[in-house]
XYZ file of C-alpha atoms in Angstrom:
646
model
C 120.255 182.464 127.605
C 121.153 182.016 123.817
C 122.608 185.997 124.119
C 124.941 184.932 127.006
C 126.323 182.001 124.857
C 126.605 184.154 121.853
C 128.460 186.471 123.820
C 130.938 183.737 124.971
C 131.169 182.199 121.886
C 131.943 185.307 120.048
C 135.234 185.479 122.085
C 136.111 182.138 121.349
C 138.354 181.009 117.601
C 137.073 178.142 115.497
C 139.294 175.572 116.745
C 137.866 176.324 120.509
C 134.372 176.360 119.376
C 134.894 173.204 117.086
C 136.042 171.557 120.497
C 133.789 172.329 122.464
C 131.186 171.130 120.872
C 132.768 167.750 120.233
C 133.066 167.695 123.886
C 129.663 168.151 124.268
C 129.155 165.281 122.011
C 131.389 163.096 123.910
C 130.143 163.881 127.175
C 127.210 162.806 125.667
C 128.387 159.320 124.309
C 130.204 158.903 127.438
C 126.442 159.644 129.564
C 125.051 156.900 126.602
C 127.994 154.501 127.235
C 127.586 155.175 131.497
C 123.565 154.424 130.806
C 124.570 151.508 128.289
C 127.103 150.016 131.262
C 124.241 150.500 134.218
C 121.869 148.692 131.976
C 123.775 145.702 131.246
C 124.717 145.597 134.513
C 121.666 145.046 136.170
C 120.897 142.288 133.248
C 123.923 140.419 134.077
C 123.330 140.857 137.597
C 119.508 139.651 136.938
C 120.747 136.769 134.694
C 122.909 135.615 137.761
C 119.742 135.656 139.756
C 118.139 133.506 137.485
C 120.634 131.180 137.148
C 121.079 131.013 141.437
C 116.739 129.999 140.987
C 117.721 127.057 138.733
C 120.583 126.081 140.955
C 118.271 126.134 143.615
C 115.773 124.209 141.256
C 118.150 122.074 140.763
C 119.015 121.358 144.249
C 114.812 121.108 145.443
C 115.027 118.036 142.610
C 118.241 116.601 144.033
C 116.054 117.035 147.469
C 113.667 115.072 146.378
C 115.789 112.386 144.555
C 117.675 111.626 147.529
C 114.692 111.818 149.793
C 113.087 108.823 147.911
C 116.285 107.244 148.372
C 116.271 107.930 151.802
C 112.816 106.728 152.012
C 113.423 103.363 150.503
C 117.698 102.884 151.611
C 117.198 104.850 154.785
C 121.379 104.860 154.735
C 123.959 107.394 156.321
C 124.818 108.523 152.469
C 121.263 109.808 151.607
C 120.805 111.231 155.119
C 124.231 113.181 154.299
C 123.220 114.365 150.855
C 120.181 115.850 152.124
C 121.387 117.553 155.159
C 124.113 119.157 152.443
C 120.884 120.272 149.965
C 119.628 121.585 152.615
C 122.557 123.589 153.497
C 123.263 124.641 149.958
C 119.277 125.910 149.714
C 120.177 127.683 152.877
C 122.885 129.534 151.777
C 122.095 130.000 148.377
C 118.357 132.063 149.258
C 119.983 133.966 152.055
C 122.818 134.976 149.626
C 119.961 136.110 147.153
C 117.457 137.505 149.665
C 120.932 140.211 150.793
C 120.989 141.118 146.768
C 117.311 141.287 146.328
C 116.188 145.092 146.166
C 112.276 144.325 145.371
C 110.452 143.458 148.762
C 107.893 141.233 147.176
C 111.327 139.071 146.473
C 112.490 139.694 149.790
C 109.131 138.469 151.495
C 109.134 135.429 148.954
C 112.492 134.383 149.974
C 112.136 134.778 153.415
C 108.811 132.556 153.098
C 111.139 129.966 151.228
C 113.418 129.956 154.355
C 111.025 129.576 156.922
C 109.753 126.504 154.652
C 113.137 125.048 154.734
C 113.845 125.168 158.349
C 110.752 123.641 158.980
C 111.883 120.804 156.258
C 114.688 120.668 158.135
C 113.061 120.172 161.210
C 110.653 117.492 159.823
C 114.115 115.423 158.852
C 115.826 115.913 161.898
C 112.496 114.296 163.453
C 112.369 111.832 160.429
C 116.065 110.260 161.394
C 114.790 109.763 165.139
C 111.768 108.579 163.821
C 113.678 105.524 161.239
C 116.255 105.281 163.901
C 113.509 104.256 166.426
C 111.422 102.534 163.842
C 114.839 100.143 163.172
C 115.019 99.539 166.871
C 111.516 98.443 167.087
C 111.129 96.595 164.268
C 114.825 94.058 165.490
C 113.062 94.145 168.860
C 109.641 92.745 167.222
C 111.879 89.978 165.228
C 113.692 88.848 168.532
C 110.598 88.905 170.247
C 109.213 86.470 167.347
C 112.191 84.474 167.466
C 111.264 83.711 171.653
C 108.223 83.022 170.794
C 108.863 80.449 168.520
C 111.653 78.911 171.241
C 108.583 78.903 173.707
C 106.083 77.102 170.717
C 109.690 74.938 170.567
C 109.324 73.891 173.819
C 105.483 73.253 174.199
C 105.910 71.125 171.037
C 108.850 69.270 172.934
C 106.551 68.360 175.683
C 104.203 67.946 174.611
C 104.898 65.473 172.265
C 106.449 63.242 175.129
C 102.768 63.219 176.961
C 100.721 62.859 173.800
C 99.519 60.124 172.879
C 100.131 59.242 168.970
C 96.407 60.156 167.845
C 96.299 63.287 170.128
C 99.887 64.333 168.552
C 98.522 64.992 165.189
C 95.831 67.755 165.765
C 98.728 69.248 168.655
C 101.465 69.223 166.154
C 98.630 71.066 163.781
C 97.468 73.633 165.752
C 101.285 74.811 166.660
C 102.297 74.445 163.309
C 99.241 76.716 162.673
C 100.540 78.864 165.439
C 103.864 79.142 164.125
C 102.579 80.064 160.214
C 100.232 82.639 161.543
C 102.744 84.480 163.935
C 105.532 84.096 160.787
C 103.081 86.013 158.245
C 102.113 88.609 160.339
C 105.786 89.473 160.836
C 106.368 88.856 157.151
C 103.536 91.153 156.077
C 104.910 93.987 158.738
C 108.285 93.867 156.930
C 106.408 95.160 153.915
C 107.070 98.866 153.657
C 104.561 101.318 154.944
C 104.624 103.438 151.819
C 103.035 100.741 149.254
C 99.697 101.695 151.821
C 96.988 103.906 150.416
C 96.417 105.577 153.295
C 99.579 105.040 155.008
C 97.234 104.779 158.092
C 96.562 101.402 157.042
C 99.617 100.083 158.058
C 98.675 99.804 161.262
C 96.375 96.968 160.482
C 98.553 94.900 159.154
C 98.840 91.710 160.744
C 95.784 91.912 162.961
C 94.432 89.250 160.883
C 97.404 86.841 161.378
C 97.243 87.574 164.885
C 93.535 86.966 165.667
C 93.929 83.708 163.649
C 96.731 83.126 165.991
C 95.286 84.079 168.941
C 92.189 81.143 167.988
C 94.996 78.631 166.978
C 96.460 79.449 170.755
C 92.794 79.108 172.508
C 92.173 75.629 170.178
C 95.892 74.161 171.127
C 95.194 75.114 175.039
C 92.220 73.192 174.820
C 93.768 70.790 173.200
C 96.521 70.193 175.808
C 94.644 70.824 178.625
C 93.878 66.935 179.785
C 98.149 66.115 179.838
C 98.156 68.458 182.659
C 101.256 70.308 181.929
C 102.815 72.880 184.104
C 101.149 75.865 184.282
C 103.894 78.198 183.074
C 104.438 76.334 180.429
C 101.046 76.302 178.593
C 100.944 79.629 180.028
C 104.169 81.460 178.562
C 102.754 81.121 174.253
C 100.076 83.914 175.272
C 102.007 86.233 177.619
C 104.614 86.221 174.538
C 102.369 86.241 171.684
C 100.580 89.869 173.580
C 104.653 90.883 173.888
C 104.744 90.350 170.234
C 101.240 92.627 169.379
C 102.496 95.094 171.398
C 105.936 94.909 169.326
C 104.128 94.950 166.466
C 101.851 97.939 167.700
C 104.868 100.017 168.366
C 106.826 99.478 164.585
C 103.824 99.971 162.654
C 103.370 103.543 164.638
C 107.019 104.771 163.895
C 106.608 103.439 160.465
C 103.474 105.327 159.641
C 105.321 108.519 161.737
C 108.270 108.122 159.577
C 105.857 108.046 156.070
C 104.002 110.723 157.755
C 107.052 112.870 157.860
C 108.073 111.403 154.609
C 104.984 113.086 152.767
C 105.445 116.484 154.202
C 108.723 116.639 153.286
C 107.537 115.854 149.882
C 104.950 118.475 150.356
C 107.101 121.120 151.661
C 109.786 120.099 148.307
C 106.904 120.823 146.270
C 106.289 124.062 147.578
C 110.124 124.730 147.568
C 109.439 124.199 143.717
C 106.416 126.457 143.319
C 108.220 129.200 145.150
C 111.231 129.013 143.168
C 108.891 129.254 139.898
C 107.391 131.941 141.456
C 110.301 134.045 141.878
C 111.930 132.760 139.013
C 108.756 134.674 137.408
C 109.232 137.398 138.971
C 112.981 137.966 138.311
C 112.200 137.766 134.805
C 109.398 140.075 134.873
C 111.952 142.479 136.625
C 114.249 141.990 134.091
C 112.255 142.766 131.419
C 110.607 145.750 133.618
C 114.681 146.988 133.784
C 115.446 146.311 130.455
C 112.660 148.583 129.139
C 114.094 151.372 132.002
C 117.146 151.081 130.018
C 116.316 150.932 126.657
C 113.909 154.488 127.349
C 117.226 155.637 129.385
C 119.034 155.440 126.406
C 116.590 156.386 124.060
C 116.289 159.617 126.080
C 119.954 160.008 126.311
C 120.231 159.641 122.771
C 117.556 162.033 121.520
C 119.306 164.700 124.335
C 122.580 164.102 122.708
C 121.207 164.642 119.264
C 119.160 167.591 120.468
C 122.491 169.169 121.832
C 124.534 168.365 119.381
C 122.155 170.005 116.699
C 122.175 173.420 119.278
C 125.718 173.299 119.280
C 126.168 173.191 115.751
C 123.658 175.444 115.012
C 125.462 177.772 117.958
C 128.757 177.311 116.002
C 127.476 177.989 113.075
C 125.911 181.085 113.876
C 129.390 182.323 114.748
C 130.836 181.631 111.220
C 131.262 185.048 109.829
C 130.529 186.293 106.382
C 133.753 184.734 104.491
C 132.752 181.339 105.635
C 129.391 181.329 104.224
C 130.780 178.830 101.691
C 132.335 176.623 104.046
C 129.165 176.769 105.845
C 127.166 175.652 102.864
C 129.561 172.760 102.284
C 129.572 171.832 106.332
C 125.782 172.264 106.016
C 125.367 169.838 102.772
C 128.053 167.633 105.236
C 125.613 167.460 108.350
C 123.034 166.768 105.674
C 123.873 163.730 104.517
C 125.081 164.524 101.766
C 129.021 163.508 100.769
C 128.198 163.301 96.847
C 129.157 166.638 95.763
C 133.122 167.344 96.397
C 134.166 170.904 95.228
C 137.110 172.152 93.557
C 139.415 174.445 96.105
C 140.904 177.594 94.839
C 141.634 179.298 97.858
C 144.896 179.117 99.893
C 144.578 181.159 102.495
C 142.757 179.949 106.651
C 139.500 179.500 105.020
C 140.959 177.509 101.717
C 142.555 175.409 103.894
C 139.061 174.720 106.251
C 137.549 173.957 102.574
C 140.305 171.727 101.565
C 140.111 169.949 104.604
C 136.325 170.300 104.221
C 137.232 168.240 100.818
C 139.225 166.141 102.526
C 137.225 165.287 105.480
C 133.943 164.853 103.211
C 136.203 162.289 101.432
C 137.220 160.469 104.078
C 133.433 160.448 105.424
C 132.327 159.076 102.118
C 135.174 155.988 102.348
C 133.689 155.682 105.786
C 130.086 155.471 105.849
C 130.889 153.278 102.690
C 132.638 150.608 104.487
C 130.197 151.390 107.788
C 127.535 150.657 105.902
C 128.958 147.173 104.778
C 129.614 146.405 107.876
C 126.495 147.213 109.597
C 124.982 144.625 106.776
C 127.401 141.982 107.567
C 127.008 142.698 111.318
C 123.509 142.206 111.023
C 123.444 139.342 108.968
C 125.597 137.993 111.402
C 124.147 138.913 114.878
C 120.476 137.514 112.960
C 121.852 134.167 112.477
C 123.654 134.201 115.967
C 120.548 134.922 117.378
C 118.710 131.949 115.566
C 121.143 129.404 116.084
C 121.158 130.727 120.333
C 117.386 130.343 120.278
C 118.111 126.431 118.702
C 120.757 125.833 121.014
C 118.592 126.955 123.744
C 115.938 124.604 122.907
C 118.198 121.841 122.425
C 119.451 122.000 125.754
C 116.804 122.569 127.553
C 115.035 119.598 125.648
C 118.634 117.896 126.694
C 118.468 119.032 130.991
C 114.645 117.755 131.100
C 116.187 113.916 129.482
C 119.104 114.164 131.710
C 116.691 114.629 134.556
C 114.400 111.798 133.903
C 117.665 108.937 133.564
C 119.070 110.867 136.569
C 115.193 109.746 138.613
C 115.693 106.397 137.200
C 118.585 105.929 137.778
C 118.328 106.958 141.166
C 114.846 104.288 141.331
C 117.518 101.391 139.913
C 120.228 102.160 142.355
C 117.416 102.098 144.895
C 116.563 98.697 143.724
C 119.915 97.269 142.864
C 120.471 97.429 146.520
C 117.276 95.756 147.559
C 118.127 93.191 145.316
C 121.535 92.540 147.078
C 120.013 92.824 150.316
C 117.458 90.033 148.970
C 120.190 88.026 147.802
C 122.371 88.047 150.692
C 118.907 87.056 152.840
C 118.507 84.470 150.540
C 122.193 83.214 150.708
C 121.949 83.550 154.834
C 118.689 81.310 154.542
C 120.463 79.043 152.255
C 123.096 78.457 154.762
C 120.970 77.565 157.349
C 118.953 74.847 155.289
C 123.000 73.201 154.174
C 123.334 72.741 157.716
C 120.069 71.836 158.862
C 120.471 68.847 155.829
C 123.805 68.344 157.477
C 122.704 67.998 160.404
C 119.581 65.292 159.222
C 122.086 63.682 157.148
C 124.267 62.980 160.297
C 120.704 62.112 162.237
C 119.925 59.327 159.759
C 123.423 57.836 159.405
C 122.941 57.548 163.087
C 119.830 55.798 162.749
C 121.103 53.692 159.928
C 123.470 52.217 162.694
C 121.120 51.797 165.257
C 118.650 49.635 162.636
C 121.864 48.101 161.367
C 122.126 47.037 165.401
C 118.624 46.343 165.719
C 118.904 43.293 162.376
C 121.983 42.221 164.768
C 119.906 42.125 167.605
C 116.825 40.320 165.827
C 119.134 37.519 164.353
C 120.252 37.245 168.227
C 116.916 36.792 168.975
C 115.840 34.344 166.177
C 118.693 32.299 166.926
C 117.807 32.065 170.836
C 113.929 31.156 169.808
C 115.548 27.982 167.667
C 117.152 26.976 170.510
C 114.587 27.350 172.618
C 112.490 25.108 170.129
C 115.303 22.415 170.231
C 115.054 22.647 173.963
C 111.310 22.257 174.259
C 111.660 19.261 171.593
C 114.139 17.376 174.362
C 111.982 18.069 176.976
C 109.296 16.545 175.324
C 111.344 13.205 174.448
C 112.117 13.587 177.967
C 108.911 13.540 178.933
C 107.962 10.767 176.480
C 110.633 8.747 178.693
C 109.268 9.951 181.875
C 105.476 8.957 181.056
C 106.429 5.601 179.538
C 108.340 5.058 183.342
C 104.932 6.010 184.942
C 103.191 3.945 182.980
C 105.053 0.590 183.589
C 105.457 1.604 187.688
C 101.433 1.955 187.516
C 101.245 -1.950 186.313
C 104.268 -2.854 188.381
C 102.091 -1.885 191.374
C 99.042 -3.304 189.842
C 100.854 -6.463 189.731
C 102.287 -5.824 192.710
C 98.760 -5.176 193.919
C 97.534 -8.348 192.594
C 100.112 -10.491 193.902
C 99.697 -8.786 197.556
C 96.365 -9.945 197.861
C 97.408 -13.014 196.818
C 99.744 -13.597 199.699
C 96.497 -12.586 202.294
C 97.416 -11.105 205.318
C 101.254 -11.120 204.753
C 100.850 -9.411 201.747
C 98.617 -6.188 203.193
C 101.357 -4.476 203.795
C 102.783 -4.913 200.068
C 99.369 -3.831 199.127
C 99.102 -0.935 200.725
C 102.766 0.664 199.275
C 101.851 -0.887 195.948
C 99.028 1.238 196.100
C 100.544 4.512 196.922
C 103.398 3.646 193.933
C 100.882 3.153 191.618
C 99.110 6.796 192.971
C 102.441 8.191 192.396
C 102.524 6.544 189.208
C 99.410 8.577 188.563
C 99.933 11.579 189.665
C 102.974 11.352 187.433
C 101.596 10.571 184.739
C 99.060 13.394 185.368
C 101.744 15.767 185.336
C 103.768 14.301 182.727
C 100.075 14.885 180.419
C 100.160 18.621 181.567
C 104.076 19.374 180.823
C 103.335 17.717 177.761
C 100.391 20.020 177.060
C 102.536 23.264 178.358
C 105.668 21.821 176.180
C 103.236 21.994 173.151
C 102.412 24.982 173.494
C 105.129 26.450 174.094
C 106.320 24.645 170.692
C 103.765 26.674 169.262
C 104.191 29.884 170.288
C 108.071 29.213 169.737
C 106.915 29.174 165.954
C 104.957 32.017 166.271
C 107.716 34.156 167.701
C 110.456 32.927 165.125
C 107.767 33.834 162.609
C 107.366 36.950 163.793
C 111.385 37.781 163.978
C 111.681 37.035 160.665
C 109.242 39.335 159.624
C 110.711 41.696 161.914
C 114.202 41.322 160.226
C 112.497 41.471 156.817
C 111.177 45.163 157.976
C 114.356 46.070 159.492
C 116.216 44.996 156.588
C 113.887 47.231 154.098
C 114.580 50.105 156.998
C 117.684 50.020 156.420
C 117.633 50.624 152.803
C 115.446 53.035 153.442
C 117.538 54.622 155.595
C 120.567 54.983 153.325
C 118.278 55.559 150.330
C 117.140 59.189 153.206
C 120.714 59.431 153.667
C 121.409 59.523 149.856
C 118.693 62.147 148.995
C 119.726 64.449 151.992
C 123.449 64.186 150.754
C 122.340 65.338 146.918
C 119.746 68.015 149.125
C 122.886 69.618 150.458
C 124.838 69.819 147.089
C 122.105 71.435 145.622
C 121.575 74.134 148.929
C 125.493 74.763 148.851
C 125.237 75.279 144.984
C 121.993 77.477 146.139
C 124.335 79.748 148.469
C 127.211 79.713 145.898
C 124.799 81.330 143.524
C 123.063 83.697 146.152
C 126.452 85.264 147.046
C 127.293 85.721 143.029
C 124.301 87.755 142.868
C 124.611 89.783 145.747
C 128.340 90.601 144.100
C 126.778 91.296 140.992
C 123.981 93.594 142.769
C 126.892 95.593 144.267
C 128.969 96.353 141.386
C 125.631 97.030 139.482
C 124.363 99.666 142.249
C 128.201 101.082 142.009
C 127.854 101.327 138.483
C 124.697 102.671 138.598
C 125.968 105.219 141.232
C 128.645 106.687 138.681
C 126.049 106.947 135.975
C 124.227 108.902 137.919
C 126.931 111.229 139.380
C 127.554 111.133 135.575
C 124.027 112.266 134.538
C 124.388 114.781 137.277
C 127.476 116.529 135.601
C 125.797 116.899 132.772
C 122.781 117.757 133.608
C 124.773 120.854 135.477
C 126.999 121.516 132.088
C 123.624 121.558 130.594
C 122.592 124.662 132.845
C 125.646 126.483 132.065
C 125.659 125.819 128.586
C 121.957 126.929 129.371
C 122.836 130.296 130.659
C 125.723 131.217 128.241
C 123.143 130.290 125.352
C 120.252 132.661 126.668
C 123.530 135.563 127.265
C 124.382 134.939 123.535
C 121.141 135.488 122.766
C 120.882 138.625 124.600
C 123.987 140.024 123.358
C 122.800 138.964 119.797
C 119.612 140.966 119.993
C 121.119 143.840 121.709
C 124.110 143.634 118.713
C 121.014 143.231 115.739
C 119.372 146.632 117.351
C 122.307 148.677 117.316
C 123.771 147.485 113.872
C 119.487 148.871 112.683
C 120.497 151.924 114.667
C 123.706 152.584 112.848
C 122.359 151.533 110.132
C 119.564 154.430 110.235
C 122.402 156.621 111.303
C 124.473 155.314 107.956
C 121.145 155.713 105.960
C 121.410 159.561 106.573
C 123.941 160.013 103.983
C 124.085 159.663 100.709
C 127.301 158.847 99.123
């Protein structure tokens, strides 16, 4: 083999031999560069990788931000921003599982996918589930609603058979009724998630229900001697089973919907392990590549040295005699060694090689001179790059982990901003109800003020007729007076009449006889004149009794009416202060919303940076890269530099 090239190369003239074996040298360099290029190409294409696994980090946390939103708001925005992460996860691992090559990767991602269609499933079942559970839960408050008309209406009647004593353990029991049936709904509006096990949920209100259901039996009792129709007492029970079975139904598609909640939560956790995972593995490929590359080029290096000393020692077995000197200069030159520079005398072909020997040993001396201070300064500088990536890369990872943290909070306060408006506008509905039900009384107790006011009127009427029935009653009895002193002088006008009859004998009998019925008459009379007298005197006395009476009855009615106004008064001042109540309520709720929009923009905000973060991230750990790889090739030319001696 080494005959055949001497052979060849003895036909060849020093400037042919000179190039060609600087061509084999550049092949070479251009095989190192090739190598160099393949190298960095699979770490950039490896760094993208790894930045596509913390986009799709990033999205799994976004995930699970707006799926506790979702999970507290249930709104169309959350639902929308998690069908779009979902998406984006979607097409991001099925863009990355097309550029995988590794099948462990391949099988990893394609485990990731079938995880996120079955997340996606779980939410598609989830909106059904809070659509339903939205439905049930309005259905269970209207059903309350009837049966507090029907509790309305049982009160109503029953009040107008009840006796005053039997009214107050009714009006009890249903107001017992009423507060049982009102915290069971109250503690079913509690969410289903505050529940350790969720399962529990479906409990709650069995306890206000039962105590209702004993408050029903005790009022039905109760009621039963007014016998009231049938479907009346009847309808409370048949209503308060609709409203258990209302009840039944919302707490199972709440604890469906939390169900579904938590294994979306579990799946999203997964999603994260996964992406660790493969995050870990990318890396590990990396590295595996980058080690590939760096024994690539090692190899291609040592092959290029390795030829390049052959061809030099090829060439310089073709020197002839006369260039022995030039050969011992060009061998002191591949040396190392550009310290000695020797005189030229010659001016022929091989005095000019030598002087350009001279020359060329010069201008390698100037070289490796300033190639040496550079490869100091270059290293200097690609050390401290280095450094200060490594810092920068700290700092902003230290800087993404804070930004995540506000961006969960801030997420939690826009989650309860808007419960706090929804709260306040509740509040502000409630507040308007209670100004008009004080309205309403206020009007109801002017109106009775007015009929009291008619009532005194009526009572003064009254007193007034009862004096004049006294005067009355006082003439009759002078009357009377008259009519029993009459009686009493006809009874001796017939006695004398009497007297003077028998008198006369015989003609007198006659006399006698009608003297005696006058003075029977007279009797009788007088009789009845003594029992009007006794019925006038009485009724004298109860006369009194009555006019007493009215004017204690217009004393009460008088102090009714100031009571009355003095209601009137306090229900006025009650509905200043519930209209001030509302005017405040609706402040808040306008405050609540420009806080949650606020807090909305902070977040997308946070977001932003949290994303300029990851860039700045990625460029940092590139720098870093390109810094090391820049330090080991500076030590490299260095050692190369460190060959000669100047």
């Amino acid at each position: 083999m080494l005959g055949y090239l001497n052979r060849k190369l003895g036909n060849l003239n020093v400037a042919a031999k000179l190039a060609l074996g600087f061509a084999v040298v550049l092949l070479l360099t251009l095989a190192t560069t090739i190598s160099g290029w393949r190298a960095l190409d699979g770490a950039i294409n490896r760094s993208q990788q790894l930045s596509e696994i913390g986009q799709i980090n990033d999205l799994v946390k976004d995930l699970r931000a707006e799926r506790i939103t979702f999970r507290v708001l249930s709104d169309d925005t959350s639902k929308a921003r998690i069908q779009q992460a979902i998406e984006q996860l979607e097409r991001m691992l099925t863009t990355l599982q097309q550029r995988s090559s590794v099948d462990e990767s391949r099988q990893l991602l394609t485990q990731k996918l079938q995880l996120l269609q079955q997340l996606r499933e779980d939410f598609t079942e989830l909106q059904s589930t809070v659509a339903s559970r939205t439905t049930l839960r309005q259905a269970m408050q209207a059903q309350a609603l009837k049966l507090d008309d029907v509790i309305d209406d049982l009160q109503t009647q029953a009040l107008l058979t009840m006796s005053e004593s039997q009214q107050g353990s009714a009006l009890g029991l249903m107001e017992s009724l009423s507060r049982h049936v009102e915290g069971a709904n109250q503690q079913s509006l509690v969410p289903a998630y505050t529940f350790s096990p969720v399962e529990a949920f479906t409990k709650v209100g069995d306890d206000a229900l039962d105590a209702a259901d004993k408050s029903l039996e005790q009022l039905l009792k109760a009621l039963a001697p007014l016998s009231l129709p049938r479907s009346l007492t009847e309808q409370p029970g048949v209503e308060l089973a609709k409203y258990r079975a209302s009840l039944d139904q919302y707490r199972r598609a709440a604890v469906r919907a939390e169900q579904l909640q938590d294994s979306m939560e579990k799946m999203g956790d997964e999603l994260g392990v996964a992406s660790v995972e493969l995050a870990g593995r990318k890396v590990e490929q990396r590295d595996s590549e980058a080690l590939a590359a760096r024994s690539l080029l090692t190899s291609v290096a040592l092959l290029a040295l390795l030829l390049g000393v052959v061809a030099a020692w090829l060439i310089t077995l073709q020197i002839t005699q006369p260039l022995r000197q030039t050969l011992a200069v060009a061998a002191r030159i591949a040396k190392g060694d550009l310290s000695q520079v020797d005189t030229v005398q010659r001016r022929d072909e091989m005095g000019q090689l030598q002087t350009s020997m001279r020359e060329m040993t010069l201008s390698l001396r100037e070289l490796i001179g300033g190639i040496d201070q550079g490869v100091g300064q270059l290293s200097q500088a690609a050390t401290q790059l280095a450094t200060s990536s490594e810092d920068t890369k700290l700092r902003i990872n230290q800087q993404r982990e804070e930004t995540d943290q506000v961006a969960t909070a801030m997420n939690q306060m826009s989650a309860t901003v808007q419960e706090v408006a929804q709260n306040a506008e509740q509040a502000s509905l409630a507040a308007t109800n209670a100004d008009q039900q004080a309205q309403l009384g206020d009007q109801v107790v002017a109106e009775a003020i007015g009929r009291i006011e008619q009532l005194a009127g009526q009572m003064d009427h009254c007193l007034t007729a009862m004096q004049h029935l006294a005067d009355e009653s006082q003439r009759i009895g002078s009357i009377l007076d008259v009519i029993k002193s009459v009686s009493e002088q006809t009874n001796l006008l017939a006695l004398n009449a009497a007297i003077e009859a028998a008198r006369a004998g015989e003609a007198g009998r006659g006399f006698a006889v009608v003297a005696d019925e006058v003075r029977g008459l007279a009797q009788r009379t007088s009789t009845a004149t003594e029992e009007i007298s006794q019925l006038i005197s009485s009724l004298h006395n109860g006369t009194d009794e009555v006019t007493h009476l009215l004017d204690n009855s217009k004393r009460l009615t008088e102090q009714s009416v100031e009571l009355s106004r003095k209601a009137g008064d306090a229900l006025g001042q009650i509905t200043h202060t519930v209209s001030s109540i509302q005017s405040m309520n609706q402040q808040i709720a306008t405050a609540s919303e420009e806080q949650s929009v606020v807090a909305e923009q902070i977040n997308r905000s946070v977001l932003n940076v949290r994303d300029v973060s990851d860039q700045t991230s990625a460029a940092s750990e590139q720098t870093a890269a390109s810094s090391g790889e820049l330090e080991q090739l500076g030590q490299q030319l260095r050692g190369m530099v460190g060959r000669f001696s100047i």
